[in-house]
PDB file of C-alpha atoms and ligand atoms in Angstrom:
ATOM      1  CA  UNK A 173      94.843   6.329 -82.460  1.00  0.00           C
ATOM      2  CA  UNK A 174      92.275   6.333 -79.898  1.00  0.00           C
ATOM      3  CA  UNK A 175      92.887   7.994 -75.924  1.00  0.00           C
ATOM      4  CA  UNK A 176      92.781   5.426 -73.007  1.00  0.00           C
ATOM      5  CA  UNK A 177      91.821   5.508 -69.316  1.00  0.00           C
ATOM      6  CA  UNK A 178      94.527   4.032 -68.104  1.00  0.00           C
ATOM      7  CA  UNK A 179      93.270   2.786 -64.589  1.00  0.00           C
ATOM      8  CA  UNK A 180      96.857   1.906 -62.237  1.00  0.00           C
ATOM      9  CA  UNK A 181      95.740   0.057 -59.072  1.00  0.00           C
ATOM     10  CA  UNK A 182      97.392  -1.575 -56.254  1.00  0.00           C
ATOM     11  CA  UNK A 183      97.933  -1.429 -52.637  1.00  0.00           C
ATOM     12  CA  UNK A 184      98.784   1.925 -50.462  1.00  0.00           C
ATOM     13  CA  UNK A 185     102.852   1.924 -50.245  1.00  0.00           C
ATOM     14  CA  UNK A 186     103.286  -0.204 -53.682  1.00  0.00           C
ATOM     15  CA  UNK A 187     105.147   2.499 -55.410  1.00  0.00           C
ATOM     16  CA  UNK A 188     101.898   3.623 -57.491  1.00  0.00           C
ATOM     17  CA  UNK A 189     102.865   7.651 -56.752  1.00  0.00           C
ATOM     18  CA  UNK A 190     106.290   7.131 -58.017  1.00  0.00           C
ATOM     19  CA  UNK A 191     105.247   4.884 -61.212  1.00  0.00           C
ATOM     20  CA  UNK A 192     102.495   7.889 -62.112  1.00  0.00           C
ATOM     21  CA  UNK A 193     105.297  10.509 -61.630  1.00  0.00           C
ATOM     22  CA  UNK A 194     107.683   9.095 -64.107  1.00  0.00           C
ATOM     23  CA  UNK A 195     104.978   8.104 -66.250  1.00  0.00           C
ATOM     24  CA  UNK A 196     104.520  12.150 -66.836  1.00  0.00           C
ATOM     25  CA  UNK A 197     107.831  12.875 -66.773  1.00  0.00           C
ATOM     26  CA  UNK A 198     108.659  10.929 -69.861  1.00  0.00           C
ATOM     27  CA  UNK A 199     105.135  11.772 -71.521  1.00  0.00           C
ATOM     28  CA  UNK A 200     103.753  14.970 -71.643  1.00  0.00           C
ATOM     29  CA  UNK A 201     100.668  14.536 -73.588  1.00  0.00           C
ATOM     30  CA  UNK A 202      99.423  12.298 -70.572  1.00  0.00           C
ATOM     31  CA  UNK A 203      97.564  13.596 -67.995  1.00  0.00           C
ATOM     32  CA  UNK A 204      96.482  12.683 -64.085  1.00  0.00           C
ATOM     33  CA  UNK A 205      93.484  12.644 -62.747  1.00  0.00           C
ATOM     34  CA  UNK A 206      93.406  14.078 -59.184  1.00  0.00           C
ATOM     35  CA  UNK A 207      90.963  12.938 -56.863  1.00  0.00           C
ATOM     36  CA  UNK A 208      88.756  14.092 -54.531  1.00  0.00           C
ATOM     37  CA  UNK A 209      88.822  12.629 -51.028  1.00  0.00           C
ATOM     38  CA  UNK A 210      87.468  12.924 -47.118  1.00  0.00           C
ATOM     39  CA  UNK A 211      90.567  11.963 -45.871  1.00  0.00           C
ATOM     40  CA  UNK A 212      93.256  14.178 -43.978  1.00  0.00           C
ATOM     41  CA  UNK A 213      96.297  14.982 -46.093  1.00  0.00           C
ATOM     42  CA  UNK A 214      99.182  13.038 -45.415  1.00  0.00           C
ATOM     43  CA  UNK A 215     102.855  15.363 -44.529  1.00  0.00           C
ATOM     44  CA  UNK A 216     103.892  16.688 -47.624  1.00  0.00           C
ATOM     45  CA  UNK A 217     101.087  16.368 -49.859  1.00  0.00           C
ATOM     46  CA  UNK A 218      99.159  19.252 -51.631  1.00  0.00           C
ATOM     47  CA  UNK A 219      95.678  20.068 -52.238  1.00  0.00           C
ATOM     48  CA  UNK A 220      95.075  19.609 -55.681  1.00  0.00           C
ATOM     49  CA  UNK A 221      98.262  17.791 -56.354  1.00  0.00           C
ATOM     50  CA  UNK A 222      97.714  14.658 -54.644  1.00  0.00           C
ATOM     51  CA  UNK A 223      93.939  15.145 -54.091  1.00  0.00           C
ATOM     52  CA  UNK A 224      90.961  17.752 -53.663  1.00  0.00           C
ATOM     53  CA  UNK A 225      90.680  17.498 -49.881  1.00  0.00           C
ATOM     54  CA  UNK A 226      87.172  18.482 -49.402  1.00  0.00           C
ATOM     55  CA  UNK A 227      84.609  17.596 -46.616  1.00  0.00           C
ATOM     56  CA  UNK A 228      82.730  14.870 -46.243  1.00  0.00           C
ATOM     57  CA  UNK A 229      79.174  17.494 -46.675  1.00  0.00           C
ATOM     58  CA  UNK A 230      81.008  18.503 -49.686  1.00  0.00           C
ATOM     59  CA  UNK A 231      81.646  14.782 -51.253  1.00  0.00           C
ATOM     60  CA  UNK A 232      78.037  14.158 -50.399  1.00  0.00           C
ATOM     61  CA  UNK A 233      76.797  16.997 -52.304  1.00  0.00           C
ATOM     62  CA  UNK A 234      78.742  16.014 -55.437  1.00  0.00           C
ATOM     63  CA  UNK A 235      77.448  12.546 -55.441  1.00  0.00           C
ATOM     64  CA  UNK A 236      74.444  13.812 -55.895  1.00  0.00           C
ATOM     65  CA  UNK A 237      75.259  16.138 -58.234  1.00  0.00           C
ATOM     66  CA  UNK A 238      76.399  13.335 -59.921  1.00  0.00           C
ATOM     67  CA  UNK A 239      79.796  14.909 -60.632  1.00  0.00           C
ATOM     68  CA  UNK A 240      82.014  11.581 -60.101  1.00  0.00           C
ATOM     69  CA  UNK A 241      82.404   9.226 -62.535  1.00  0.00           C
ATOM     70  CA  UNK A 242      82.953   6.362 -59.556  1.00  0.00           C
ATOM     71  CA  UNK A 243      83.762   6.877 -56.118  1.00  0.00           C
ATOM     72  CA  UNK A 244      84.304   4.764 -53.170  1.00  0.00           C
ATOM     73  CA  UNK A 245      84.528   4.572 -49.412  1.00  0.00           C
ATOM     74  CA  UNK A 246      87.980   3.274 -47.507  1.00  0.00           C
ATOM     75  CA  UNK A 247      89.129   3.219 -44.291  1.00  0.00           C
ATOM     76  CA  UNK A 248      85.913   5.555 -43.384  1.00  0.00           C
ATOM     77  CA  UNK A 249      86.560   7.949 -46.016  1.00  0.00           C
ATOM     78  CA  UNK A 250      85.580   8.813 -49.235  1.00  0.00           C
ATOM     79  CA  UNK A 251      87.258   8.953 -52.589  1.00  0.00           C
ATOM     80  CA  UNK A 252      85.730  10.110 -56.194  1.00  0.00           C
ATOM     81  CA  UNK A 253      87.118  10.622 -59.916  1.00  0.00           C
ATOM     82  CA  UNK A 254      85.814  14.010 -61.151  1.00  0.00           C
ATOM     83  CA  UNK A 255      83.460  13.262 -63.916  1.00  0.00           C
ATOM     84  CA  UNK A 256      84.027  16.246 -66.285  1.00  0.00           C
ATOM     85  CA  UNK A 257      87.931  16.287 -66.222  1.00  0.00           C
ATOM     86  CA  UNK A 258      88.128  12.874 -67.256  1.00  0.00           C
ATOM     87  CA  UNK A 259      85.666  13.294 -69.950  1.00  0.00           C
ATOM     88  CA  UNK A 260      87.378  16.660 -71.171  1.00  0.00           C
ATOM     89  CA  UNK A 261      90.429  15.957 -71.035  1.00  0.00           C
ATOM     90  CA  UNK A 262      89.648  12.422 -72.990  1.00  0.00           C
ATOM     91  CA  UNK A 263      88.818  14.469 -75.761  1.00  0.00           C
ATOM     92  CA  UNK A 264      92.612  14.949 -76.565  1.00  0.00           C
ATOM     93  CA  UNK A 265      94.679  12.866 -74.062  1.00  0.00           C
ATOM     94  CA  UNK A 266      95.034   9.420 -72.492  1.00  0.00           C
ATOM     95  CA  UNK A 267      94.363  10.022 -68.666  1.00  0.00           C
ATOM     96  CA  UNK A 268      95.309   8.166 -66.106  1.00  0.00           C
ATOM     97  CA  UNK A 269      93.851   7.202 -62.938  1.00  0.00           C
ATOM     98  CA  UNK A 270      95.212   5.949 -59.775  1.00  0.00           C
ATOM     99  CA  UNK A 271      92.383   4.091 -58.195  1.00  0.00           C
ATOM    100  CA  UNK A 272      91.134   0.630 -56.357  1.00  0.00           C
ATOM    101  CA  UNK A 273      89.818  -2.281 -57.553  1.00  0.00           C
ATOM    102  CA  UNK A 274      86.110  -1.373 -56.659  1.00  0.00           C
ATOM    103  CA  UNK A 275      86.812   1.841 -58.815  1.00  0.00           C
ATOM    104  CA  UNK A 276      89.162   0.474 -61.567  1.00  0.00           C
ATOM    105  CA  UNK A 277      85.960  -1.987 -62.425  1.00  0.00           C
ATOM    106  CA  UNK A 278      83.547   0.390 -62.463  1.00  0.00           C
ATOM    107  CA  UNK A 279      85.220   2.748 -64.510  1.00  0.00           C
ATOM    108  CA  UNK A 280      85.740  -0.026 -66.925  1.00  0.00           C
ATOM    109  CA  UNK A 281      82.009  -1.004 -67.142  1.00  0.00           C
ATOM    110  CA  UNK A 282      81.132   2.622 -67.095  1.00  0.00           C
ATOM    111  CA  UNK A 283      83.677   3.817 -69.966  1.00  0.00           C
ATOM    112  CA  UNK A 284      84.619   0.023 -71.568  1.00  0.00           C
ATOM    113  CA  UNK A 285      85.400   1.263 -74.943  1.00  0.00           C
ATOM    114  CA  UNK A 286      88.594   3.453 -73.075  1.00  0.00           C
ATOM    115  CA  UNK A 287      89.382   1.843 -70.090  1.00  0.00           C
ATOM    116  CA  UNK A 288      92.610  -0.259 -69.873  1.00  0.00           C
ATOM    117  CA  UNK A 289      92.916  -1.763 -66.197  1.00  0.00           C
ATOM    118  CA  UNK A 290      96.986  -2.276 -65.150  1.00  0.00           C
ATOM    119  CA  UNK A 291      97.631  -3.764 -61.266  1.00  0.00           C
ATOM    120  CA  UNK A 292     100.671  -3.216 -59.846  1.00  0.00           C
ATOM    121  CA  UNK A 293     102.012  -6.239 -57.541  1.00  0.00           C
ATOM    122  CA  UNK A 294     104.327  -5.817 -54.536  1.00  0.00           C
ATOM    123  CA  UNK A 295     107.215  -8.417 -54.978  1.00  0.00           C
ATOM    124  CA  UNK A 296     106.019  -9.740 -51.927  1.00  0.00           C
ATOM    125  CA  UNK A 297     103.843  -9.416 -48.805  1.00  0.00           C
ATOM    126  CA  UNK A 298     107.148  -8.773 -47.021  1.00  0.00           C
ATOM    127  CA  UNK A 299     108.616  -5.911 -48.874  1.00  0.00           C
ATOM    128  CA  UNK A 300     104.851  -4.057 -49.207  1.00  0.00           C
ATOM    129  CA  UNK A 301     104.302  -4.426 -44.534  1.00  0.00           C
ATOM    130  CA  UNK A 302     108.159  -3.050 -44.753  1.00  0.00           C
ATOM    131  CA  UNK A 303     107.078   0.085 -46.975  1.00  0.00           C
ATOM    132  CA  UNK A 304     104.364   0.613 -45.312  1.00  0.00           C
ATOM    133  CA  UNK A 305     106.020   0.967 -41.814  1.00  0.00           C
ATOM    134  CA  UNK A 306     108.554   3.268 -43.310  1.00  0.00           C
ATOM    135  CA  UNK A 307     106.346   5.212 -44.057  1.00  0.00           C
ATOM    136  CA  UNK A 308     105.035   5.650 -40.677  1.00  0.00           C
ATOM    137  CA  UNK A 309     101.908   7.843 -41.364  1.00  0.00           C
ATOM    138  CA  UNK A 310      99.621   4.913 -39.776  1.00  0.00           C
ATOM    139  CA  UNK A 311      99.064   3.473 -36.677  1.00  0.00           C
ATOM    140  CA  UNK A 312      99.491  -0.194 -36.296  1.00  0.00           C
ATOM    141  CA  UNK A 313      96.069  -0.777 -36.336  1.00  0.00           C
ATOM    142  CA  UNK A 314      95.379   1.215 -39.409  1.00  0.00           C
ATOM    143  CA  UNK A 315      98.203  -0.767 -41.578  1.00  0.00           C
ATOM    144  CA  UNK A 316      96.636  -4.076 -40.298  1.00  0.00           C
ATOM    145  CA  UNK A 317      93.232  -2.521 -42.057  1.00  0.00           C
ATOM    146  CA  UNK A 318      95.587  -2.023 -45.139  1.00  0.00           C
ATOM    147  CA  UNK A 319      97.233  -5.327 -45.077  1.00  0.00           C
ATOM    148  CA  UNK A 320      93.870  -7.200 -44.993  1.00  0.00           C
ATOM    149  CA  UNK A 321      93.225  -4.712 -48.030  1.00  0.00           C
ATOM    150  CA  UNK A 322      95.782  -5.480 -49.869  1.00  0.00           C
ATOM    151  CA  UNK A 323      95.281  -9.394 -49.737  1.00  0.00           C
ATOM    152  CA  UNK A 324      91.483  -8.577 -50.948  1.00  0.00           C
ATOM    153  CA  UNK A 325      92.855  -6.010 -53.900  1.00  0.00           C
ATOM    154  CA  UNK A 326      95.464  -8.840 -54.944  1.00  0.00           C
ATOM    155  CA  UNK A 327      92.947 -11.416 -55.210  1.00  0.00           C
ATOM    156  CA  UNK A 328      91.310  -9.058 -58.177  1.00  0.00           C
ATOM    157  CA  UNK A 329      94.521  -9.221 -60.247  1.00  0.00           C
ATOM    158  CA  UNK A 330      92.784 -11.897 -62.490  1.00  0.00           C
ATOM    159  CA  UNK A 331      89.928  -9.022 -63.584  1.00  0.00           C
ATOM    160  CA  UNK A 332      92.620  -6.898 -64.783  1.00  0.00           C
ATOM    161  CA  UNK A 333      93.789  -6.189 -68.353  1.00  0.00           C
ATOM    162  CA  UNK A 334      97.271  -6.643 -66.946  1.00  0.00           C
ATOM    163  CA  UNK A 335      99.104  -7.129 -64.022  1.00  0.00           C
ATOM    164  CA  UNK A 336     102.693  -5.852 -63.182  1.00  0.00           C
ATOM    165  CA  UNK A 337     105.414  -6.784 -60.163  1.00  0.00           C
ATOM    166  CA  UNK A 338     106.808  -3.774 -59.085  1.00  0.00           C
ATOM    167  CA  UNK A 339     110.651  -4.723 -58.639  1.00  0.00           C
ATOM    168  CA  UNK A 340     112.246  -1.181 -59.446  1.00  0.00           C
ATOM    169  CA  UNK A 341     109.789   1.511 -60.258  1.00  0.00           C
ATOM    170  CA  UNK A 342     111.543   3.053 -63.683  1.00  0.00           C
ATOM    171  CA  UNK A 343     111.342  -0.768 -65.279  1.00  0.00           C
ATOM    172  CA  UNK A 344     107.513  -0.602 -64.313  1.00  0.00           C
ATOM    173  CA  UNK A 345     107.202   2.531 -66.001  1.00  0.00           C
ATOM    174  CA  UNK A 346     108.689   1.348 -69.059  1.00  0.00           C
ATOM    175  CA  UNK A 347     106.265  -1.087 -69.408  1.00  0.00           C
ATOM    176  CA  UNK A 348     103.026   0.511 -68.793  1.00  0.00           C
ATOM    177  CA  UNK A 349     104.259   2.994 -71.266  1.00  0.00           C
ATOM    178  CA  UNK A 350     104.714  -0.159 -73.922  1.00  0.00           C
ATOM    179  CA  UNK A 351     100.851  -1.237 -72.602  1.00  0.00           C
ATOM    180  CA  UNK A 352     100.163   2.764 -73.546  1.00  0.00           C
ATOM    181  CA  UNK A 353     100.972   2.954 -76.888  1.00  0.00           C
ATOM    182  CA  UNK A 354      99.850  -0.894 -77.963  1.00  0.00           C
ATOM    183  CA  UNK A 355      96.413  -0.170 -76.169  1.00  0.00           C
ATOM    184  CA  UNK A 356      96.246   3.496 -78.236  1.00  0.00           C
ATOM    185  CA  UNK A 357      96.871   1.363 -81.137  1.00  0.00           C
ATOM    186  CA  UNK A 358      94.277  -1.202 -80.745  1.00  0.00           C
ATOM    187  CA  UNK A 359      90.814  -0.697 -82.972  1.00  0.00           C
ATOM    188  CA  UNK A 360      87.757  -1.188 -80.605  1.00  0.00           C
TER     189      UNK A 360
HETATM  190  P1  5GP B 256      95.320   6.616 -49.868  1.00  0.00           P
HETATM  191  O1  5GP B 256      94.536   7.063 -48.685  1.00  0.00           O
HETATM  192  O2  5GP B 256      96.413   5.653 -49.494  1.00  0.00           O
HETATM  193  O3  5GP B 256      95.825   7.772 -50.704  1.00  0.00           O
HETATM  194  O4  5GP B 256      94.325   5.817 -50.833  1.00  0.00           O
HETATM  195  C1  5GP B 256      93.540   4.769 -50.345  1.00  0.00           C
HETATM  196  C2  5GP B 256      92.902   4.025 -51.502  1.00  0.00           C
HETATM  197  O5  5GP B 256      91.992   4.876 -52.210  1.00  0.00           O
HETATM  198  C3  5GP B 256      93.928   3.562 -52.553  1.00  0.00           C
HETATM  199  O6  5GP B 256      93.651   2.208 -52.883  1.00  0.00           O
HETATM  200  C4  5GP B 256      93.658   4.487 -53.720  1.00  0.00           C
HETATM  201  O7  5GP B 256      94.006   3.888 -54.946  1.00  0.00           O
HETATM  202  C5  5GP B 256      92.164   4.683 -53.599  1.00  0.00           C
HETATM  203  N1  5GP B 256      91.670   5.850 -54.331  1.00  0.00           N
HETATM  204  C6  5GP B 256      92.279   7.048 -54.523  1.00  0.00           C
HETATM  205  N2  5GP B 256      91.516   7.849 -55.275  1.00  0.00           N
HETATM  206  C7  5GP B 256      90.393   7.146 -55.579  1.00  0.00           C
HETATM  207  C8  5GP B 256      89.214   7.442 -56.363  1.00  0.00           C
HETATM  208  O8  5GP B 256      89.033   8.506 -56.928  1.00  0.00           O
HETATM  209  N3  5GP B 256      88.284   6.455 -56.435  1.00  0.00           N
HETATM  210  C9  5GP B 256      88.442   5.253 -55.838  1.00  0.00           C
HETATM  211  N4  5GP B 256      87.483   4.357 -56.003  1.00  0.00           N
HETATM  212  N5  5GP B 256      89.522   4.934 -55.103  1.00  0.00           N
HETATM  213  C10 5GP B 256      90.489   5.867 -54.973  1.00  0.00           C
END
């Protein structure tokens, strides 16, 4: 059996957090990537749980360093995969990565042989602008940003190995973890 780099993508306030939580709940041998971003944390999230929160000198100096695998810029900040956990970890588990669509393709040209690229779909337009208000960590002018965002990352879907409608978040998990274990099975 071989270990996969399971790329999840999909627009901010899809349920992508939640999906990635039960996902390690119900297997331990997978593990999470945590990124490194620009960006201010959000209310309730952790350094090093949600993301390295690291300044934007710092991010620069680690690109050239060449210590991401991929990293991107949205919204004005930056976001990167560390290079060397992934690869580690690799070694002995499937990892997973919760990234965008600019990301999620070039991890899969950069590591082809591992990378398995799953999209998960709002149910609709609707339900993804009401989550997103809930949330109420943006200003309207920052979720219009988002929305346009999300239209572009949706319009990827067909470049993806797979592509899943998030109705209820536990049924989503059951099926990546299906993808998981057919994709560990495959011979590349
Ligand atoms: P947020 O600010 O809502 O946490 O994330 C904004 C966007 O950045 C999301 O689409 C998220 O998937 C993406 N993102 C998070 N980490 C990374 C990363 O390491 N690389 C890339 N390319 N995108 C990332």
């Amino acid at each position: 059996m071989r270990n996969i780099l399971l790329v999840l993508s999909g627009p901010s306030g899809v349920g992508k957090g939640t999906i990635v939580n039960y996902l390690l709940e119900e297997d331990n041998t997978l593990v999470k990537s945590v990124s490194c971003t620009t960006r201010a944390p959000r209310e309730g999230e952790l350094n090093g749980r949600e993301y390295f929160f690291i300044s934007e000198r710092e991010f620069r100096s680690r690109i050239e360093e060449n210590d991401f695998l991929e990293y991107d810029e949205h919204f004005g900040n930056f976001y990167g995969t560390p290079r060397s956990f992934v690869e580690r970890q690799l070694k002995e588990h499937s990892v997973i990565l919760e990234i965008d669509v600019v990301g999620a393709l070039n991890a899969k040209r950069l590591m082809p042989g591992e990378t398995v690229l799953v999209m998960i779909a709002p149910p609709s337009m609707e339900e993804l602008e009401k989550r997103l208000a809930g949330r109420g960590s943006e200003s309207d002018a920052e979720r219009e940003d988002r929305l346009r965002r999300v239209r572009y990352e949706l319009e990827q879907s067909d470049l993806y190995d797979y592509v899943l409608v998030n109705e209820d978040s536990r049924e989503t998990k059951s099926k990546i973890l299906e993808i998981i274990r057919r994709e560990k099975e495959k011979k590349i």
